[in-house]
Coordinates of C-alpha atoms and ligand atoms in Angstrom, one line a residue:
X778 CA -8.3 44.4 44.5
X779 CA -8.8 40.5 44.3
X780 CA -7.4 37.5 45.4
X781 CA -6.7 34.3 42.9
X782 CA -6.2 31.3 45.1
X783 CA -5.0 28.0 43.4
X784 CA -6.0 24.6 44.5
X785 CA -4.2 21.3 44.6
X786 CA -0.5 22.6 44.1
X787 CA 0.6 20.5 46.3
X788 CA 0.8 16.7 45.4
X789 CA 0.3 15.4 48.8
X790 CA -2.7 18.0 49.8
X791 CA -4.4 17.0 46.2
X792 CA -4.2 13.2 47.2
X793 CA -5.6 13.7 51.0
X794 CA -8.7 15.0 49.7
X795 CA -9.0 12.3 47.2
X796 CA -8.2 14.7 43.9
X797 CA -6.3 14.0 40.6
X798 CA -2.4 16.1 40.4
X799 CA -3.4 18.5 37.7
X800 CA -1.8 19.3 35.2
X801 CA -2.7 22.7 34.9
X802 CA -3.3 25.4 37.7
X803 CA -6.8 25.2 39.4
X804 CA -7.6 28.7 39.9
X805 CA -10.6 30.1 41.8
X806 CA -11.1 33.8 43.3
X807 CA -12.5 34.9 46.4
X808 CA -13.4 38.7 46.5
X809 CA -12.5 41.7 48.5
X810 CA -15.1 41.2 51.2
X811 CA -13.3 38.1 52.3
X812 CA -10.2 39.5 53.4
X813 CA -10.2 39.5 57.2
X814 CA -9.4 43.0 58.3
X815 CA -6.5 43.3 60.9
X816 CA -8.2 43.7 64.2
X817 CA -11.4 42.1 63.2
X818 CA -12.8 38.8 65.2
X819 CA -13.0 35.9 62.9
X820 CA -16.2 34.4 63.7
X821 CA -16.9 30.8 63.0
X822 CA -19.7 31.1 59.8
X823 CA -22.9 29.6 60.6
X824 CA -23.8 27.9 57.4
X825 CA -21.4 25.5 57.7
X826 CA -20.3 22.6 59.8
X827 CA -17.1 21.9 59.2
X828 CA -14.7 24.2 58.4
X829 CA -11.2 24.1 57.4
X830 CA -8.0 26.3 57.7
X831 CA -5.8 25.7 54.7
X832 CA -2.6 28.2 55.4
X833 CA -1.1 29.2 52.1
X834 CA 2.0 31.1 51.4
X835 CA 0.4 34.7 49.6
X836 CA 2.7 36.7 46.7
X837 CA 1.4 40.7 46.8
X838 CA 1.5 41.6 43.2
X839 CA 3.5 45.7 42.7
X840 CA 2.8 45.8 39.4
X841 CA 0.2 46.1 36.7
X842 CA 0.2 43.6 34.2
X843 CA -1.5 40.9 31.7
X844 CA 0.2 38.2 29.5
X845 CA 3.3 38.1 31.9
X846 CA 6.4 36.3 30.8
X847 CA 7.4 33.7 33.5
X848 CA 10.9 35.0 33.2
X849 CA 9.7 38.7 34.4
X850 CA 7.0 37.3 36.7
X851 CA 9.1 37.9 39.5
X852 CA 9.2 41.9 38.8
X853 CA 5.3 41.7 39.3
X854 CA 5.5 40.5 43.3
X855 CA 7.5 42.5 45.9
X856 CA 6.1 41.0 49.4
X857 CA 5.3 37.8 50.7
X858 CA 2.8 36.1 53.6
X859 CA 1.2 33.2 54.9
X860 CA -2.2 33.2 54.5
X861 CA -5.2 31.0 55.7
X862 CA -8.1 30.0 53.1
X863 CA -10.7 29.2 55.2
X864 CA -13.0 26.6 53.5
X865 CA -16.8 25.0 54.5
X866 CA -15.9 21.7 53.2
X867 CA -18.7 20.4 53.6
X868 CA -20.4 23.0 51.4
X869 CA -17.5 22.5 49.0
X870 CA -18.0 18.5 49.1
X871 CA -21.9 19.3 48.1
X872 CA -20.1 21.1 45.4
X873 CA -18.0 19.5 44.3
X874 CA -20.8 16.4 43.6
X875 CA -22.9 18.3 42.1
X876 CA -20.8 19.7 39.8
X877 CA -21.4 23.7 40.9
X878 CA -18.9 27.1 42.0
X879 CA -17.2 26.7 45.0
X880 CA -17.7 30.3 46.6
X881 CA -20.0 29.7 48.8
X882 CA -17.6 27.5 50.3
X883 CA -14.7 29.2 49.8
X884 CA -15.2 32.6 49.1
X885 CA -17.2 34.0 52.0
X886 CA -16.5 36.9 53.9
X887 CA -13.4 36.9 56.1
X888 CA -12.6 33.5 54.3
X889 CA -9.0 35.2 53.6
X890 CA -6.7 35.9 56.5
X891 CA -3.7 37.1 55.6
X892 CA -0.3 37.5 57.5
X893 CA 2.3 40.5 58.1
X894 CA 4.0 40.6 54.7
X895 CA 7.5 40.8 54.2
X896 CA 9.3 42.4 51.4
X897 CA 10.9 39.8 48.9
X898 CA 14.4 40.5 47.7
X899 CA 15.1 39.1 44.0
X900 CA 17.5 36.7 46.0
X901 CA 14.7 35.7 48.6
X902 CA 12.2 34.8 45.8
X903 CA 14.9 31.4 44.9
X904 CA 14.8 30.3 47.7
X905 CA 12.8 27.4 49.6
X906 CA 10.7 28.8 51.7
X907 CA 9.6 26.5 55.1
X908 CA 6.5 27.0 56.6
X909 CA 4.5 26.0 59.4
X910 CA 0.8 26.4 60.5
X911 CA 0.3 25.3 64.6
X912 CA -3.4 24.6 65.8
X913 CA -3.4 25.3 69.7
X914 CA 0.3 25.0 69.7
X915 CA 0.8 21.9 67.8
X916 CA 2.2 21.6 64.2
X917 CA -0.5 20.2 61.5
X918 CA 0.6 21.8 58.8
X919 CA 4.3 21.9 57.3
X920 CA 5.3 23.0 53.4
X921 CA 7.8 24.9 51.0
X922 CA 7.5 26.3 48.0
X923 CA 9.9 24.0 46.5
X924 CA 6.6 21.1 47.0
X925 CA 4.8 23.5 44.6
X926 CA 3.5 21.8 41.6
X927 CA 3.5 25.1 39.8
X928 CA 5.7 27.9 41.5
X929 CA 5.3 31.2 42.0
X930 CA 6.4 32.7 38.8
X931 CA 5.0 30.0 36.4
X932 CA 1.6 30.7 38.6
X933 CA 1.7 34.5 37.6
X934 CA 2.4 34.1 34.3
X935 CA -0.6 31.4 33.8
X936 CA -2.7 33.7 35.9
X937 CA -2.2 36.6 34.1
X938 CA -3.3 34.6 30.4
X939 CA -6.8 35.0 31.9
X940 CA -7.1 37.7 34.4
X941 CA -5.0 41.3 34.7
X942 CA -2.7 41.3 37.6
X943 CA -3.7 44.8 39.5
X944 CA -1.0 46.6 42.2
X945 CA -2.4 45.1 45.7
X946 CA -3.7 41.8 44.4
X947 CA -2.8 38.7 46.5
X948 CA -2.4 35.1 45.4
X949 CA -2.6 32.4 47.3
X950 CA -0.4 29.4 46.0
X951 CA -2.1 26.4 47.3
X952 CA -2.2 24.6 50.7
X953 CA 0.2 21.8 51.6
X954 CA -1.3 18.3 53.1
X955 CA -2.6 18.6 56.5
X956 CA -5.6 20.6 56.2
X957 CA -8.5 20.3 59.2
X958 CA -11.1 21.3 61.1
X959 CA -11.1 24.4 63.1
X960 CA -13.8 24.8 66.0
X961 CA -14.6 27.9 68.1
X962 CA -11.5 28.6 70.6
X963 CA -8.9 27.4 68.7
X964 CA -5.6 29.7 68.3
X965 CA -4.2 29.4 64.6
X966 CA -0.5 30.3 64.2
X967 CA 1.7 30.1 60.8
X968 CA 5.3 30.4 60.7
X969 CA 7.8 31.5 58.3
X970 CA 11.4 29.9 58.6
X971 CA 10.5 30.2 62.0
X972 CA 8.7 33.4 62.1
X973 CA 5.3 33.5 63.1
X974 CA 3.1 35.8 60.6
X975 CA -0.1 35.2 61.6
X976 CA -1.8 34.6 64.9
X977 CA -6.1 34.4 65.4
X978 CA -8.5 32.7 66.9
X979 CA -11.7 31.2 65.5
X980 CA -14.3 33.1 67.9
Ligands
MG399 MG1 -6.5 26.6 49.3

């Protein structure tokens, strides 16, 4: 499996960090190792010294599939999640200035934690879903999909123009404004509508 992550799909998120609104989706992948494993500690990387949660809400794609229509993208994603895309920004910063890939920044083992999933229905793909991410019990994050620059189905079908969608691949859509710093000891928490997903700690 895989995981295509898009950045900047959220106007306010691209502006915080000082990036243009694109006009097309920014797509980058991170690879299998960087899924966090249920039950494994997430330990804080040593190559970096500041590093950022960015919680995401993650499509699971069902279905095989390349050159997807965006009006039967939808059959190609049967569960939904928050996710976290852990990012060294400051490796991404050097990056970014120098004009080079982001994965060491972004792609790094454990750099994907991903939430419980929950089973879309064709009637809870419409709607517009809230979310929250809580930092030691306080809110920093809040978004819904209907911020999205691109949503989910126009994502999938652009996606699939340049990689195959494979059953078990995750996408994470792109992190609303309010990313930050985590630090050792800090309890990361993302909500649903109200239901919390995903609960860790940076060790
Ligand atoms: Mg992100």
């Amino acid at each position: 499996m895989k995981i295509i992550c898009v950045g900047r799909n959220y106007v306010d998120h691209a502006k915080e960090l000082g990036n243009e609104v694109p006009t097309e989706p920014v797509i980058f992948m991170k690879p299998k190792n960087a899924i966090l494993q249920p039950h494994t500690p997430f330990y804080y990387p040593e190559f970096t010294n500041e590093l950022h949660y960015e919680c995401e809400l993650v499509l699971r794609i069902c279905k095989n599939g390349k050159y997807i229509q965006e009006r039967h993208a939808s059959n190609y994603y049967n569960a939904i999640t928050l996710g976290i895309d852990f990012t060294a920004r400051d490796i991404q910063d050097e990056c970014k200035k120098k004009g080079l890939p982001w994965e060491k920044a972004k792609a790094f083992d454990n750099s994907a934690a991903v939430g419980k999933f929950i089973e879309t229905t064709p009637d809870f793909k419409n709607k517009n879903l809230g979310f929250t991410f809580h930092k030691n019990g306080e809110e920093v994050q809040k978004g819904n999909s209907r911020d999205m620059i691109f949503g989910f189905d126009f994502l999938i079908a652009h996606i699939s123009n340049y990689f195959s969608l494979n059953i078990g691949d995750l996408v994470f859509t792109g992190t609303p404004a309010g990313v930050g710093e985590c630090m050792v000891g800090d309890e990361l928490e993302a909500f649903l509508e109200g239901d919390s997903l995903l609960k860790m700690e940076i060790k």
